[in-house]
Short mmCIF file of N, CA and C and ligand atoms in Angstrom, two decimals:
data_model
loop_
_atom_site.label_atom_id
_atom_site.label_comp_id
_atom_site.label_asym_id
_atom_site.label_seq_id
_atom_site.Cartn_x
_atom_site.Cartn_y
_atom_site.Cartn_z
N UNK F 1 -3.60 -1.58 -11.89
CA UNK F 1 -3.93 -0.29 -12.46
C UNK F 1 -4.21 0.76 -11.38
N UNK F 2 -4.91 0.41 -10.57
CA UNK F 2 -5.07 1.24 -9.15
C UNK F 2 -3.73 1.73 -8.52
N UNK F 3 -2.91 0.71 -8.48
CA UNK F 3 -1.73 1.52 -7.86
C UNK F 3 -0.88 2.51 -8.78
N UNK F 4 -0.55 2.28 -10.01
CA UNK F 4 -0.34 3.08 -11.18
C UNK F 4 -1.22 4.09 -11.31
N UNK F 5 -2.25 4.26 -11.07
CA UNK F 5 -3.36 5.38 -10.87
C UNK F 5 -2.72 6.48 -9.36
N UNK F 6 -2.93 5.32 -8.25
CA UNK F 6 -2.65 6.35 -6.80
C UNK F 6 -0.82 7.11 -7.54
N UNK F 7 -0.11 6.45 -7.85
CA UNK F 7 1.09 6.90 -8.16
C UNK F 7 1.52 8.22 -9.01
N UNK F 8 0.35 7.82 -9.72
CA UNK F 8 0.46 9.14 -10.84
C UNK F 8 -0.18 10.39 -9.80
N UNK F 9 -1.23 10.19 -9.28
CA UNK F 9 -1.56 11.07 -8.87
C UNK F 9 -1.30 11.39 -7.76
N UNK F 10 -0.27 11.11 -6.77
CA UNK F 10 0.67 11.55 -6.09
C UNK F 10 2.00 12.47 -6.53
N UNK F 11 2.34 11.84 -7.90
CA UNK F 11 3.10 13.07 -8.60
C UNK F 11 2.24 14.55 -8.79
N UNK F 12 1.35 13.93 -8.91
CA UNK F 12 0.54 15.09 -9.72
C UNK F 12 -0.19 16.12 -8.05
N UNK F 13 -0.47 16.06 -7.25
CA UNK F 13 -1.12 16.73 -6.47
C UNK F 13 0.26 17.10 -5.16
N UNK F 14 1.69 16.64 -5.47
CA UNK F 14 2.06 16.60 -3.97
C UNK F 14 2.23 15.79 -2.99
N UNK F 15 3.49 16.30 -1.81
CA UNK F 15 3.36 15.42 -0.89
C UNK F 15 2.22 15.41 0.36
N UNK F 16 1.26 16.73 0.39
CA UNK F 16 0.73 17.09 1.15
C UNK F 16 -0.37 16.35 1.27
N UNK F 17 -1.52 16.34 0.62
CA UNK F 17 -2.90 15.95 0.39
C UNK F 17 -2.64 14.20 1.17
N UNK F 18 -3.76 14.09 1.66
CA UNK F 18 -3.63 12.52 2.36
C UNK F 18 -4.49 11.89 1.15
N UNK F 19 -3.89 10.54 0.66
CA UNK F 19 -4.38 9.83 -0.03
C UNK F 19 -4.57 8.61 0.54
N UNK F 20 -6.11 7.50 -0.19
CA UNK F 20 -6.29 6.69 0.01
C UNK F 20 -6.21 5.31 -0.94
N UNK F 21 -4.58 4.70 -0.70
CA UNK F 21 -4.77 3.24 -1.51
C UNK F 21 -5.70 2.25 -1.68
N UNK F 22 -6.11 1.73 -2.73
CA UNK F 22 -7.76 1.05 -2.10
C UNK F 22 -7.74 0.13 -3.46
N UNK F 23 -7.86 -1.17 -3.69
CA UNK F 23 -8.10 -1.92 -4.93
C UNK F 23 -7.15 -3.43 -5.02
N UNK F 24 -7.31 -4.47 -4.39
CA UNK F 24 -6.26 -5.66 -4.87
C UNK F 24 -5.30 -5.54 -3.00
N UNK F 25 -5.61 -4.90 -2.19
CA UNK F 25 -4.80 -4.85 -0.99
C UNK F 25 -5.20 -6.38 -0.41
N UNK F 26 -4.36 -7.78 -0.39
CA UNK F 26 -4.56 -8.70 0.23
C UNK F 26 -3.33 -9.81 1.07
N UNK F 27 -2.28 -8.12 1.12
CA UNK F 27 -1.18 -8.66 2.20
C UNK F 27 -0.38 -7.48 2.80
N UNK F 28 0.62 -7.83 3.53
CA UNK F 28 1.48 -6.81 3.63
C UNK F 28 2.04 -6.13 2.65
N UNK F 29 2.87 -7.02 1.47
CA UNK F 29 3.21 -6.74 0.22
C UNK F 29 2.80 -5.77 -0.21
N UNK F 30 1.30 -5.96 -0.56
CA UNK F 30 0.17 -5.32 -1.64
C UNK F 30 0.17 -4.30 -0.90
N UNK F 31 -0.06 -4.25 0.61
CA UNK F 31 -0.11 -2.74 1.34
C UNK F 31 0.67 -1.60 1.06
N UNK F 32 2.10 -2.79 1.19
CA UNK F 32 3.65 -1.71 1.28
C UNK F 32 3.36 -1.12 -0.34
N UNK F 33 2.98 -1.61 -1.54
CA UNK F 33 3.08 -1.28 -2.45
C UNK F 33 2.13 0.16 -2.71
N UNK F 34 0.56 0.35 -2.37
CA UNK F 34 0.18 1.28 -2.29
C UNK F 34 1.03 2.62 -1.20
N UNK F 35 1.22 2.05 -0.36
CA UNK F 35 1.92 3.15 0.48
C UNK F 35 3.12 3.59 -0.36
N UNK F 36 4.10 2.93 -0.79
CA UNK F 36 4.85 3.33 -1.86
C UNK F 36 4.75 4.45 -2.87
N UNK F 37 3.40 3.77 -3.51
CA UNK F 37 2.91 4.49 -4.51
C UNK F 37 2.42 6.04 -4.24
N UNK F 38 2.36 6.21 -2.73
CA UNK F 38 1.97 7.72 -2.39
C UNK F 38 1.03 7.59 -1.68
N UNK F 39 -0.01 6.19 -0.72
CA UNK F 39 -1.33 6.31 0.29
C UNK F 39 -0.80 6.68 1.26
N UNK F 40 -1.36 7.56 2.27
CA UNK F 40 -1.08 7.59 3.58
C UNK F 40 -2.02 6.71 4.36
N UNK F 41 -3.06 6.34 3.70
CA UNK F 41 -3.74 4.79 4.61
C UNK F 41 -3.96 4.22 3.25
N UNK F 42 -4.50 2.81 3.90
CA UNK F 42 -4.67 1.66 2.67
C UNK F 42 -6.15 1.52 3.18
N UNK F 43 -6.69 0.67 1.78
CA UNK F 43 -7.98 0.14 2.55
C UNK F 43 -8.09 -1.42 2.22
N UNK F 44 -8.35 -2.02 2.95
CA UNK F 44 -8.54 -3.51 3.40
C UNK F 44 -9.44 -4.14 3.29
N UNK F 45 -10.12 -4.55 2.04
CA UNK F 45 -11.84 -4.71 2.55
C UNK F 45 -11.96 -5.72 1.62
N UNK F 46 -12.01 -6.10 0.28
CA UNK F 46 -12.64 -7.37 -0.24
C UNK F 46 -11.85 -8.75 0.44
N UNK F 47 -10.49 -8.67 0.06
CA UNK F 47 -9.69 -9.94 0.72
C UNK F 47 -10.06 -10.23 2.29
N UNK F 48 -10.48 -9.25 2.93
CA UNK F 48 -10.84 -9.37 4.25
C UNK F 48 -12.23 -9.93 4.48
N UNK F 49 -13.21 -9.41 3.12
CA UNK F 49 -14.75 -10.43 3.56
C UNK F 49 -14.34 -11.76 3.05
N UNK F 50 -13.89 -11.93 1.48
CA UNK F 50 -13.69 -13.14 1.33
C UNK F 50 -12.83 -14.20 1.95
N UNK F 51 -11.18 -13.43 2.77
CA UNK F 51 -10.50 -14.67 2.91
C UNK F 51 -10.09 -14.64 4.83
N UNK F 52 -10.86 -13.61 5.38
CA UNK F 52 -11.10 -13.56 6.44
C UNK F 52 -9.39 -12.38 7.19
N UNK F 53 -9.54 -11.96 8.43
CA UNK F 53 -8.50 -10.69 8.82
C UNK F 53 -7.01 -11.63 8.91
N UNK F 54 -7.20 -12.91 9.35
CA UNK F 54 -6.10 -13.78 10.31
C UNK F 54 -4.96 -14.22 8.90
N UNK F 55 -6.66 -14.96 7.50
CA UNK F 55 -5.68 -15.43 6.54
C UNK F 55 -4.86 -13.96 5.77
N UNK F 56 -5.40 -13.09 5.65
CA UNK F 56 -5.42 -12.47 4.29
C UNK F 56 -4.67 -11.45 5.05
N UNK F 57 -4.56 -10.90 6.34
CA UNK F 57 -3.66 -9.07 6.55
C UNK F 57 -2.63 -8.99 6.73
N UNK F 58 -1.55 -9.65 7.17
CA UNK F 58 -0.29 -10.20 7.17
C UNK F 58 -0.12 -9.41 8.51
N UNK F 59 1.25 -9.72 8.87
CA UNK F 59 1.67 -9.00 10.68
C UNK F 59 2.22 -7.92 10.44
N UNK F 60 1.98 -7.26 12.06
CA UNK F 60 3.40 -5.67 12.13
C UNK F 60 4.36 -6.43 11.57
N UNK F 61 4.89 -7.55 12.27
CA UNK F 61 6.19 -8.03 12.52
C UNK F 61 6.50 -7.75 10.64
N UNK F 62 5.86 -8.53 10.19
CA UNK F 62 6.05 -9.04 8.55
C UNK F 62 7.06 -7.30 7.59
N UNK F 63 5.37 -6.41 8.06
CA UNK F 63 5.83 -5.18 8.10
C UNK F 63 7.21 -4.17 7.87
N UNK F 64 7.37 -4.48 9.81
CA UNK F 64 8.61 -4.41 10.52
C UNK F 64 9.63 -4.70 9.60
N UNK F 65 10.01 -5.82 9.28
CA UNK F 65 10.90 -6.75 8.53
C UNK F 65 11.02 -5.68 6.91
N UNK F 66 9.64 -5.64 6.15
CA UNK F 66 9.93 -4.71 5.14
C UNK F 66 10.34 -3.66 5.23
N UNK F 67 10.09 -2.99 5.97
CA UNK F 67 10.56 -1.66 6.17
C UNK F 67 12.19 -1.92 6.54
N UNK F 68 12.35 -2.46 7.64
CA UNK F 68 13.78 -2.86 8.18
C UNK F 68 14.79 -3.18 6.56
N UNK F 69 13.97 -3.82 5.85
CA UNK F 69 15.06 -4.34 4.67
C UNK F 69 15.42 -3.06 3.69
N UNK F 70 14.39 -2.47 3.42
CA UNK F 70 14.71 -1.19 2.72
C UNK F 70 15.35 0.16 3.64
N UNK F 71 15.47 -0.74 4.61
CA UNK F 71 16.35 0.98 5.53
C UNK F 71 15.27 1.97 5.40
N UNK F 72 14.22 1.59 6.33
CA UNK F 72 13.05 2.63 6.55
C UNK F 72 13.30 2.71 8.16
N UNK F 73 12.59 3.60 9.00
CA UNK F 73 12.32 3.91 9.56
C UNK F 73 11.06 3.95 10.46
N UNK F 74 9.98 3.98 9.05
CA UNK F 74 8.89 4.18 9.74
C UNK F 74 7.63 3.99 8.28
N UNK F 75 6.48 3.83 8.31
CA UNK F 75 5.79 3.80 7.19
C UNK F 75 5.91 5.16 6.61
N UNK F 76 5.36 5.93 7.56
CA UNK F 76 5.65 7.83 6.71
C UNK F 76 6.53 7.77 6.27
N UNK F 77 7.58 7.44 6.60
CA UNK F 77 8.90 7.54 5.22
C UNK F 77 8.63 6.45 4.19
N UNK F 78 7.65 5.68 4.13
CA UNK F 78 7.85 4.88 3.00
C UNK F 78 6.73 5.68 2.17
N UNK F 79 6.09 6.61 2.37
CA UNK F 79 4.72 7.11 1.71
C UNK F 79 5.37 7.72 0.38
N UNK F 80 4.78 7.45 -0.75
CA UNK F 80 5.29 7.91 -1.97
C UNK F 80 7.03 7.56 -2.66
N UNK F 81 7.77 6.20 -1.97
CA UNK F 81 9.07 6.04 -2.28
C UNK F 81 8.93 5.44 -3.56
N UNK F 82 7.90 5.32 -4.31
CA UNK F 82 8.19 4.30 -5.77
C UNK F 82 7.23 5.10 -6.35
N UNK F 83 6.82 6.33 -6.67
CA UNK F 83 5.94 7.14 -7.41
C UNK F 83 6.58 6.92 -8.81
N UNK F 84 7.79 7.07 -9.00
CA UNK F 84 8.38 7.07 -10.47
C UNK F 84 8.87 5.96 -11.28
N UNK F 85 7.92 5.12 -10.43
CA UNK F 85 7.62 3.88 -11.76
C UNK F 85 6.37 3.28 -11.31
N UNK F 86 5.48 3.78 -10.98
CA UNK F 86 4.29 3.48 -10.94
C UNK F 86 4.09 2.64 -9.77
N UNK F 87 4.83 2.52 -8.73
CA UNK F 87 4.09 2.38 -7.16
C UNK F 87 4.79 0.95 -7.09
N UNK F 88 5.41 0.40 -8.20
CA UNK F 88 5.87 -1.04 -8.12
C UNK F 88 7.46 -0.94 -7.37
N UNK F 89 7.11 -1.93 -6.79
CA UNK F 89 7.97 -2.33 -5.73
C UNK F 89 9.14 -3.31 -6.66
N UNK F 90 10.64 -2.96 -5.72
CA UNK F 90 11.52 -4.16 -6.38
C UNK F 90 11.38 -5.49 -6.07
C1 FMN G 101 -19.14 -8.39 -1.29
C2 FMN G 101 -18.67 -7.12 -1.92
C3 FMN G 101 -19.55 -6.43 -2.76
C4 FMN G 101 -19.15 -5.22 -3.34
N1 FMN G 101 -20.03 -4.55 -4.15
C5 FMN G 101 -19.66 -3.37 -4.71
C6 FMN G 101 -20.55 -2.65 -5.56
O1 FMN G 101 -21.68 -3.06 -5.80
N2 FMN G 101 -20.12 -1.46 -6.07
C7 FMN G 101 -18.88 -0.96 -5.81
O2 FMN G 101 -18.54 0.11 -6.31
N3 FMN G 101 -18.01 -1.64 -5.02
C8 FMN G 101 -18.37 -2.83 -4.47
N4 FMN G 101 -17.49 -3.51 -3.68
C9 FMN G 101 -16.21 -2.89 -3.36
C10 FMN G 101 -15.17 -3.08 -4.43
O3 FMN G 101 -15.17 -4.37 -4.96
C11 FMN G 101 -13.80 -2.85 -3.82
O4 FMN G 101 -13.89 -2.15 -2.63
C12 FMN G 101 -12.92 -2.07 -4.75
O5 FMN G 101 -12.76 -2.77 -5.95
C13 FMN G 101 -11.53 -1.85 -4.14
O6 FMN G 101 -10.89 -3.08 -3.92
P1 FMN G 101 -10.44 -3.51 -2.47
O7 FMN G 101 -11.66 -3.86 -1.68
O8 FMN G 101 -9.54 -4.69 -2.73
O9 FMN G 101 -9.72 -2.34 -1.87
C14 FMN G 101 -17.86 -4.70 -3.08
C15 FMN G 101 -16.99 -5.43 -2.28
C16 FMN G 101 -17.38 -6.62 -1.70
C17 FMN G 101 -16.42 -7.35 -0.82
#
């Protein structure tokens, strides 16, 4: 629901305003998906007390690789690429 939330309201305010993804972030995946949805940072914090930084944050490399598969460039170009279906990723 959080990312369906950041999504909508990335339609709704613009590309300008810096937003913060924040709710269920406990991989690269889950990251790329808020950034999608329109965050320009994520926030990292329950999966990280409970399942510690090493198990739960995943790598650049991992990253790297997502971005590389969708023909990105860079995270700023991935900021807001899935706003129009609610931040969900294929
Ligand atoms: C141990 C712990 C206790 C928390 N207690 C509260 C709380 O009392 N009130 C609150 O608004 N958020 C609290 N949070 C934060 C939210 O659970 C969490 O930040 C929010 O749901 C966003 O999810 P995320 O941490 O996955 O980004 C707590 C988080 C942890 C890890």
């Amino acid at each position: 629901m959080s990312t369906i939330a950041l999504a909508q309201f990335r339609k709704q305010v613009g590309p300008d305003l810096p937003l913060i993804g924040a709710g269920g972030v406990e991989s690269v995946e889950t990251a790329f998906a808020k950034i999608a949805a329109g965050a320009n940072l994520v926030q990292f914090y329950t999966a990280l007390v409970y399942r510690g930084a090493r198990s739960s944050g995943g790598s650049p490399l991992r990253l790297s690789r997502l971005l590389d598969r969708r023909g990105l460039a860079s995270i700023a170009d991935a900021v807001g690429i899935e706003t129009n279906n609610g931040g969900r990723t294929p």
